[in-house]
Amino acid sequence: MAIQKVGVVGCGLMGSGIAQVCAAAGFPTMVREVSADLMDKGLKGIEKQLSRLGEKGTISEAAKGEIRGRLKGTTSLDDLKGCDLIVEAIIEQLPAKRELFASLDIICPPSTIFASNTSSLTITEIATATKRPQRFVGLHFFNPVPVMKLVEVVRTIATDDAAYEEMVAFGRKLGKTPVRAKDSTGFIVNRLLVPYLLDAIRALEEGVGSIEDIDNSMKLGCGYPMGPLTLLDFVGLDTTYYISQIMFDEFKERRFAAPPLLKRMVLAGWNGRKSGRGFYDYADPQKPRPMKF
Ligand code: 3HC
């Protein structure tokens, strides 16, 4: 059964991006937030992205109108009952995700495929809140979702072949390159990315180089689009700290352990770009200035 209609739960940074790419790929998309205020904020964010694409000439006025027409917001979970696929992108907390999927399991027909955009939680542990673990996968997108070409399609030991292949095909329909990953904490990307980011912080702590020199080294020496400390600010230090704790808990390996500096920055509320301060100060967002430690 091919996916016709998509539901997205959560319209924050990731959810709004996912909803935008689903609607842009031609899928009628219903996105749900918990309050009218958050719903409004999420839809305005998508509108801003579409306007930017329009101004640059990437999409026509007509295409923008069609995307808007396919995208609907709601605060009611019940409105998702007609969806063939539901992608969850809510807060990264296991109890909240399990509770959400247990409710959706009652609302949606058994044919609906459920997917979580979790970056570090175990898909199996979320799926067991439902009676359909065979139709449950991970669909892990990357920030900014409309730009990044990858989606990790994660299968658990319970996911059946038909649902899994449907999700790989869905990833392609979104214009992404799907990669197949098993339900191992961090999947492929964060398994490799998180130790790299944490090592960049350790290099800074040990005085190996300055913030700018560490970033320039990886940008200019290895061709990465952002240096690791800039990327940490972009992803969010609180998010990275949280992921590292889950990964350390799973693997008990030092490479996943949060460096003391990361912990202290998160405690101080220096969560990166979104909080105005991280490894850089974003008082002028066009000209971030490296912080002094
Ligand atoms: N939302 C939507 N589009 C955006 C955007 C955003 N936040 N930021 C930039 N873009 C678009 C721009 O509009 C531009 O589009 P165009 O080519 O059609 O004109 C394009 O992206 C390039 O942007 P810029 O020219 O302004 O800037 P850059 O060339 O520096 O690209 C970037 C910005 C795409 C963010 C690039 O720096 C990059 O790829 N950085 C690395 C991002 C990354 O690694 N993401 C993964 C994070 S890990 C993750 O998400 C997993 C989680 O589990 C932690």
Tab-separated table of C-alpha atoms and ligand atoms in Angstrom:
chain	number	residue	atom	x	y	z
A	1	MET	CA	0.000	0.000	0.000
A	2	ALA	CA	1.592	3.314	-1.082
A	3	ILE	CA	1.425	6.272	1.281
A	4	GLN	CA	-1.253	8.808	0.278
A	5	LYS	CA	-1.705	11.029	3.310
A	6	VAL	CA	0.875	11.937	5.955
A	7	GLY	CA	0.494	13.066	9.554
A	8	VAL	CA	3.295	14.847	11.397
A	9	VAL	CA	3.161	15.253	15.166
A	10	GLY	CA	5.144	18.219	16.436
A	11	CYS	CA	5.720	21.425	14.471
A	12	GLY	CA	8.972	22.611	16.029
A	13	LEU	CA	12.275	22.860	14.172
A	14	MET	CA	12.269	19.259	12.891
A	15	GLY	CA	8.488	18.690	12.620
A	16	SER	CA	7.910	21.845	10.586
A	17	GLY	CA	10.733	20.886	8.217
A	18	ILE	CA	9.342	17.359	7.832
A	19	ALA	CA	5.820	18.676	7.204
A	20	GLN	CA	7.196	21.129	4.638
A	21	VAL	CA	9.079	18.477	2.646
A	22	CYS	CA	6.093	16.069	2.743
A	23	ALA	CA	3.738	18.746	1.381
A	24	ALA	CA	6.338	19.855	-1.179
A	25	ALA	CA	6.642	16.240	-2.375
A	26	GLY	CA	2.900	16.172	-3.094
A	27	PHE	CA	1.497	14.499	0.038
A	28	PRO	CA	-1.564	15.973	1.758
A	29	THR	CA	-0.039	16.590	5.190
A	30	MET	CA	-1.744	17.148	8.522
A	31	VAL	CA	0.553	18.525	11.213
A	32	ARG	CA	-0.413	18.559	14.865
A	33	GLU	CA	0.804	20.721	17.743
A	34	VAL	CA	-0.398	20.716	21.334
A	35	SER	CA	-1.616	24.335	21.406
A	36	ALA	CA	-2.973	26.868	18.919
A	37	ASP	CA	-0.023	29.180	19.723
A	38	LEU	CA	2.607	26.549	18.921
A	39	MET	CA	0.669	25.491	15.820
A	40	ASP	CA	0.579	29.071	14.628
A	41	LYS	CA	4.298	29.561	15.316
A	42	GLY	CA	5.177	26.346	13.421
A	43	LEU	CA	3.052	27.189	10.374
A	44	LYS	CA	4.450	30.732	10.293
A	45	GLY	CA	7.955	29.237	10.259
A	46	ILE	CA	7.051	27.102	7.226
A	47	GLU	CA	5.478	30.122	5.545
A	48	LYS	CA	8.715	32.060	6.086
A	49	GLN	CA	10.735	29.242	4.504
A	50	LEU	CA	8.379	29.104	1.514
A	51	SER	CA	8.559	32.889	1.069
A	52	ARG	CA	12.357	32.710	1.122
A	53	LEU	CA	12.320	29.966	-1.525
A	54	GLY	CA	9.875	32.106	-3.554
A	55	GLU	CA	12.098	35.212	-3.307
A	56	LYS	CA	15.103	33.212	-4.495
A	57	GLY	CA	13.053	31.867	-7.414
A	58	THR	CA	13.535	28.255	-6.234
A	59	ILE	CA	9.756	27.730	-6.319
A	60	SER	CA	7.010	29.530	-8.244
A	61	GLU	CA	4.014	31.313	-6.706
A	62	ALA	CA	1.805	28.502	-8.033
A	63	ALA	CA	3.971	25.810	-6.387
A	64	LYS	CA	3.916	27.729	-3.106
A	65	GLY	CA	0.115	27.858	-3.259
A	66	GLU	CA	-0.068	24.110	-3.907
A	67	ILE	CA	2.228	23.328	-0.959
A	68	ARG	CA	0.144	25.577	1.317
A	69	GLY	CA	-3.017	23.855	0.071
A	70	ARG	CA	-1.659	20.401	0.963
A	71	LEU	CA	-0.584	21.463	4.468
A	72	LYS	CA	-3.089	21.630	7.317
A	73	GLY	CA	-2.503	22.303	11.010
A	74	THR	CA	-4.523	20.916	13.902
A	75	THR	CA	-4.356	20.638	17.670
A	76	SER	CA	-6.426	17.444	17.717
A	77	LEU	CA	-4.804	14.005	17.456
A	78	ASP	CA	-8.117	12.651	16.141
A	79	ASP	CA	-7.554	14.577	12.910
A	80	LEU	CA	-4.677	12.194	12.127
A	81	LYS	CA	-6.874	9.115	11.904
A	82	GLY	CA	-7.050	9.170	8.090
A	83	CYS	CA	-3.262	9.202	7.637
A	84	ASP	CA	-1.343	6.269	6.103
A	85	LEU	CA	1.876	7.334	7.814
A	86	ILE	CA	2.471	9.309	10.983
A	87	VAL	CA	5.892	10.818	11.646
A	88	GLU	CA	6.507	11.910	15.220
A	89	ALA	CA	8.869	14.807	15.975
A	90	ILE	CA	7.959	15.817	19.525
A	91	ILE	CA	10.139	16.365	22.586
A	92	GLU	CA	12.969	13.831	22.898
A	93	GLN	CA	11.559	12.045	25.955
A	94	LEU	CA	10.653	8.389	25.979
A	95	PRO	CA	7.515	8.584	28.194
A	96	ALA	CA	6.048	11.401	26.052
A	97	LYS	CA	6.686	9.474	22.841
A	98	ARG	CA	5.268	6.209	24.235
A	99	GLU	CA	2.154	7.969	25.484
A	100	LEU	CA	1.620	9.670	22.122
A	101	PHE	CA	1.956	6.452	20.126
A	102	ALA	CA	-0.291	4.526	22.527
A	103	SER	CA	-3.012	7.124	21.821
A	104	LEU	CA	-2.386	7.085	18.065
A	105	ASP	CA	-2.560	3.284	18.117
A	106	ILE	CA	-6.179	3.534	19.258
A	107	ILE	CA	-7.088	6.318	16.820
A	108	CYS	CA	-5.447	4.999	13.634
A	109	PRO	CA	-6.333	1.889	11.618
A	110	PRO	CA	-3.872	-1.050	11.889
A	111	SER	CA	-2.561	-0.309	8.374
A	112	THR	CA	-1.107	3.097	9.358
A	113	ILE	CA	2.677	3.065	9.585
A	114	PHE	CA	4.198	4.849	12.592
A	115	ALA	CA	7.616	6.509	12.439
A	116	SER	CA	9.683	8.358	15.030
A	117	ASN	CA	12.237	11.042	14.182
A	118	THR	CA	14.114	10.334	17.424
A	119	SER	CA	17.861	10.874	17.154
A	120	SER	CA	18.945	8.720	20.052
A	121	LEU	CA	16.118	6.842	21.744
A	122	THR	CA	15.584	3.172	20.934
A	123	ILE	CA	12.866	2.696	18.312
A	124	THR	CA	11.963	-0.703	19.811
A	125	GLU	CA	11.221	0.886	23.169
A	126	ILE	CA	8.859	3.427	21.582
A	127	ALA	CA	7.225	0.839	19.289
A	128	THR	CA	6.294	-1.446	22.167
A	129	ALA	CA	3.832	1.185	23.393
A	130	THR	CA	1.696	0.098	20.414
A	131	LYS	CA	0.189	-3.134	19.147
A	132	ARG	CA	1.863	-2.648	15.757
A	133	PRO	CA	5.644	-2.939	16.269
A	134	GLN	CA	5.772	-4.622	12.844
A	135	ARG	CA	4.610	-1.345	11.260
A	136	PHE	CA	6.924	0.883	13.270
A	137	VAL	CA	10.189	2.425	12.013
A	138	GLY	CA	12.570	5.273	12.662
A	139	LEU	CA	12.701	8.070	10.077
A	140	HIS	CA	15.586	10.260	11.183
A	141	PHE	CA	15.868	13.567	9.321
A	142	PHE	CA	18.641	16.175	9.586
A	143	ASN	CA	18.595	19.865	10.349
A	144	PRO	CA	17.748	21.899	8.268
A	145	VAL	CA	15.315	19.259	6.974
A	146	PRO	CA	14.443	20.957	3.658
A	147	VAL	CA	18.167	21.180	2.798
A	148	MET	CA	19.798	18.012	4.121
A	149	LYS	CA	19.500	15.173	1.629
A	150	LEU	CA	19.660	12.240	4.025
A	151	VAL	CA	17.038	10.271	5.886
A	152	GLU	CA	17.985	7.287	8.032
A	153	VAL	CA	15.335	4.583	7.774
A	154	VAL	CA	15.619	2.524	10.928
A	155	ARG	CA	14.265	-0.984	11.328
A	156	THR	CA	13.840	-2.876	14.548
A	157	ILE	CA	13.886	-6.657	14.884
A	158	ALA	CA	10.072	-6.490	14.743
A	159	THR	CA	9.625	-4.249	11.661
A	160	ASP	CA	8.203	-6.222	8.735
A	161	ASP	CA	9.741	-6.070	5.243
A	162	ALA	CA	6.688	-4.518	3.548
A	163	ALA	CA	6.441	-1.572	5.964
A	164	TYR	CA	10.199	-1.061	5.884
A	165	GLU	CA	10.473	-1.038	2.080
A	166	GLU	CA	7.485	1.327	1.939
A	167	MET	CA	9.403	3.757	4.145
A	168	VAL	CA	12.582	3.483	2.054
A	169	ALA	CA	10.449	4.300	-1.025
A	170	PHE	CA	8.776	7.157	0.882
A	171	GLY	CA	12.183	8.657	1.722
A	172	ARG	CA	13.003	8.675	-2.019
A	173	LYS	CA	9.641	10.294	-2.841
A	174	LEU	CA	10.610	13.134	-0.484
A	175	GLY	CA	13.710	13.678	-2.620
A	176	LYS	CA	15.989	12.361	0.121
A	177	THR	CA	18.587	9.613	-0.046
A	178	PRO	CA	17.410	6.930	2.365
A	179	VAL	CA	20.032	4.872	4.176
A	180	ARG	CA	19.186	1.635	5.939
A	181	ALA	CA	20.097	1.512	9.599
A	182	LYS	CA	19.337	-0.909	12.366
A	183	ASP	CA	17.904	0.134	15.707
A	184	SER	CA	21.248	0.717	17.402
A	185	THR	CA	21.440	3.846	19.585
A	186	GLY	CA	22.463	6.849	17.442
A	187	PHE	CA	21.912	4.833	14.226
A	188	ILE	CA	24.665	5.641	11.672
A	189	VAL	CA	25.071	9.417	11.721
A	190	ASN	CA	25.048	10.150	15.442
A	191	ARG	CA	27.184	7.072	16.105
A	192	LEU	CA	29.916	8.822	14.114
A	193	LEU	CA	29.002	12.491	14.580
A	194	VAL	CA	28.557	12.636	18.369
A	195	PRO	CA	32.087	11.375	19.296
A	196	TYR	CA	33.523	13.809	16.717
A	197	LEU	CA	31.644	16.775	18.204
A	198	LEU	CA	32.536	15.776	21.761
A	199	ASP	CA	36.200	15.384	20.764
A	200	ALA	CA	36.168	18.922	19.367
A	201	ILE	CA	35.074	20.161	22.810
A	202	ARG	CA	37.779	18.052	24.468
A	203	ALA	CA	40.362	19.551	22.072
A	204	LEU	CA	39.204	23.028	23.117
A	205	GLU	CA	39.302	22.091	26.825
A	206	GLU	CA	42.848	20.764	26.419
A	207	GLY	CA	43.986	23.920	24.626
A	208	VAL	CA	44.828	22.140	21.374
A	209	GLY	CA	43.458	25.090	19.429
A	210	SER	CA	41.154	28.092	19.688
A	211	ILE	CA	37.450	27.962	18.826
A	212	GLU	CA	38.040	29.551	15.428
A	213	ASP	CA	41.099	27.444	14.655
A	214	ILE	CA	39.321	24.182	15.522
A	215	ASP	CA	36.390	25.182	13.290
A	216	ASN	CA	38.582	26.384	10.431
A	217	SER	CA	40.654	23.196	10.612
A	218	MET	CA	37.708	20.954	9.880
A	219	LYS	CA	36.124	23.353	7.367
A	220	LEU	CA	39.222	24.079	5.347
A	221	GLY	CA	41.188	20.922	6.068
A	222	CYS	CA	38.395	18.433	5.535
A	223	GLY	CA	35.798	20.365	3.519
A	224	TYR	CA	33.033	20.199	6.136
A	225	PRO	CA	30.366	22.894	5.612
A	226	MET	CA	30.592	23.977	9.265
A	227	GLY	CA	33.294	23.513	11.870
A	228	PRO	CA	32.377	21.224	14.803
A	229	LEU	CA	31.873	24.026	17.360
A	230	THR	CA	29.674	25.998	14.951
A	231	LEU	CA	27.732	22.808	14.263
A	232	LEU	CA	27.317	22.199	18.007
A	233	ASP	CA	25.813	25.687	18.370
A	234	PHE	CA	23.572	24.979	15.358
A	235	VAL	CA	22.309	21.597	16.646
A	236	GLY	CA	21.985	22.896	20.225
A	237	LEU	CA	24.306	22.116	23.128
A	238	ASP	CA	21.391	20.892	25.264
A	239	THR	CA	20.360	18.497	22.478
A	240	THR	CA	23.923	17.194	22.043
A	241	TYR	CA	24.354	16.807	25.814
A	242	TYR	CA	21.111	14.841	26.020
A	243	ILE	CA	22.053	12.571	23.090
A	244	SER	CA	25.529	11.951	24.543
A	245	GLN	CA	24.013	10.894	27.857
A	246	ILE	CA	21.737	8.365	26.152
A	247	MET	CA	24.610	7.036	24.035
A	248	PHE	CA	26.969	6.826	27.005
A	249	ASP	CA	24.304	5.030	28.997
A	250	GLU	CA	23.933	2.508	26.167
A	251	PHE	CA	27.589	1.877	25.255
A	252	LYS	CA	29.482	2.928	28.439
A	253	GLU	CA	32.336	4.195	26.252
A	254	ARG	CA	34.311	7.386	26.936
A	255	ARG	CA	33.886	8.601	23.361
A	256	PHE	CA	30.187	9.190	24.102
A	257	ALA	CA	30.759	10.851	27.499
A	258	ALA	CA	29.937	14.566	27.721
A	259	PRO	CA	33.041	16.700	28.439
A	260	PRO	CA	32.741	18.830	31.627
A	261	LEU	CA	32.715	22.052	29.571
A	262	LEU	CA	29.615	20.922	27.651
A	263	LYS	CA	27.808	20.121	30.893
A	264	ARG	CA	28.696	23.506	32.382
A	265	MET	CA	27.593	25.408	29.280
A	266	VAL	CA	24.225	23.630	29.301
A	267	LEU	CA	23.823	24.286	33.048
A	268	ALA	CA	24.507	27.977	32.346
A	269	GLY	CA	21.877	28.013	29.596
A	270	TRP	CA	24.443	28.546	26.828
A	271	ASN	CA	22.654	26.234	24.429
A	272	GLY	CA	24.046	27.622	21.189
A	273	ARG	CA	22.522	29.732	18.449
A	274	LYS	CA	18.933	29.445	19.722
A	275	SER	CA	19.861	30.886	23.136
A	276	GLY	CA	22.115	33.603	21.695
A	277	ARG	CA	25.269	32.084	23.159
A	278	GLY	CA	27.278	28.882	22.910
A	279	PHE	CA	30.831	28.554	21.613
A	280	TYR	CA	30.006	31.795	19.806
A	281	ASP	CA	28.089	34.903	20.847
A	282	TYR	CA	25.193	35.611	18.462
A	283	ALA	CA	24.402	39.191	19.600
A	284	ASP	CA	24.903	39.949	15.898
A	285	PRO	CA	23.671	36.714	14.232
A	286	GLN	CA	25.418	37.664	10.981
A	287	LYS	CA	28.778	37.968	12.757
A	288	PRO	CA	29.094	35.355	15.531
A	289	ARG	CA	32.058	36.103	17.818
A	290	PRO	CA	33.965	33.298	19.562
A	291	MET	CA	33.430	33.207	23.324
A	292	LYS	CA	36.304	33.462	25.781
A	293	PHE	CA	36.565	30.645	28.329
B	1	3HC	N1	16.303	26.152	6.832
B	1	3HC	C1	16.052	25.994	5.522
B	1	3HC	N2	16.958	26.268	4.559
B	1	3HC	C2	18.151	26.721	4.960
B	1	3HC	C3	18.489	26.917	6.315
B	1	3HC	C4	17.500	26.616	7.279
B	1	3HC	N3	17.741	26.731	8.594
B	1	3HC	N4	19.756	27.377	6.384
B	1	3HC	C5	20.200	27.453	5.123
B	1	3HC	N5	19.248	27.058	4.269
B	1	3HC	C6	19.350	26.971	2.814
B	1	3HC	C7	19.635	28.316	2.211
B	1	3HC	O1	18.440	29.024	1.960
B	1	3HC	C8	20.391	27.961	0.925
B	1	3HC	O2	19.466	27.540	-0.073
B	1	3HC	P1	19.784	27.766	-1.655
B	1	3HC	O3	20.992	26.924	-1.951
B	1	3HC	O4	18.542	27.264	-2.320
B	1	3HC	O5	20.025	29.228	-1.810
B	1	3HC	C9	21.181	26.703	1.340
B	1	3HC	O6	20.503	26.173	2.491
B	1	3HC	C10	22.603	27.056	1.662
B	1	3HC	O7	22.545	28.051	2.691
B	1	3HC	P2	23.559	29.271	2.819
B	1	3HC	O8	24.149	29.593	1.466
B	1	3HC	O9	22.905	30.378	3.566
B	1	3HC	O10	24.642	28.769	3.822
B	1	3HC	P3	25.577	27.505	3.734
B	1	3HC	O11	26.031	27.226	2.343
B	1	3HC	O12	26.573	27.738	4.803
B	1	3HC	O13	24.635	26.294	4.154
B	1	3HC	C11	23.874	24.797	5.795
B	1	3HC	C12	23.984	26.261	5.372
B	1	3HC	C13	23.036	24.016	4.780
B	1	3HC	C14	23.204	24.757	7.145
B	1	3HC	C15	25.340	24.207	5.825
B	1	3HC	O14	26.167	25.028	6.597
B	1	3HC	C16	25.414	22.804	6.344
B	1	3HC	O15	25.157	21.850	5.619
B	1	3HC	N6	25.785	22.656	7.649
B	1	3HC	C17	25.870	21.366	8.303
B	1	3HC	C18	24.491	20.978	8.760
B	1	3HC	C19	24.488	19.618	9.424
B	1	3HC	O16	25.502	18.978	9.600
B	1	3HC	N7	23.300	19.190	9.792
B	1	3HC	C20	23.109	17.954	10.484
B	1	3HC	C21	23.084	18.232	11.942
B	1	3HC	S1	22.970	16.750	12.873
B	1	3HC	C22	21.329	16.441	12.943
B	1	3HC	O17	20.490	17.171	12.501
B	1	3HC	C23	20.969	15.149	13.616
B	1	3HC	C24	20.453	15.335	14.997
B	1	3HC	O18	20.030	14.081	15.451
B	1	3HC	C25	21.457	15.911	15.942
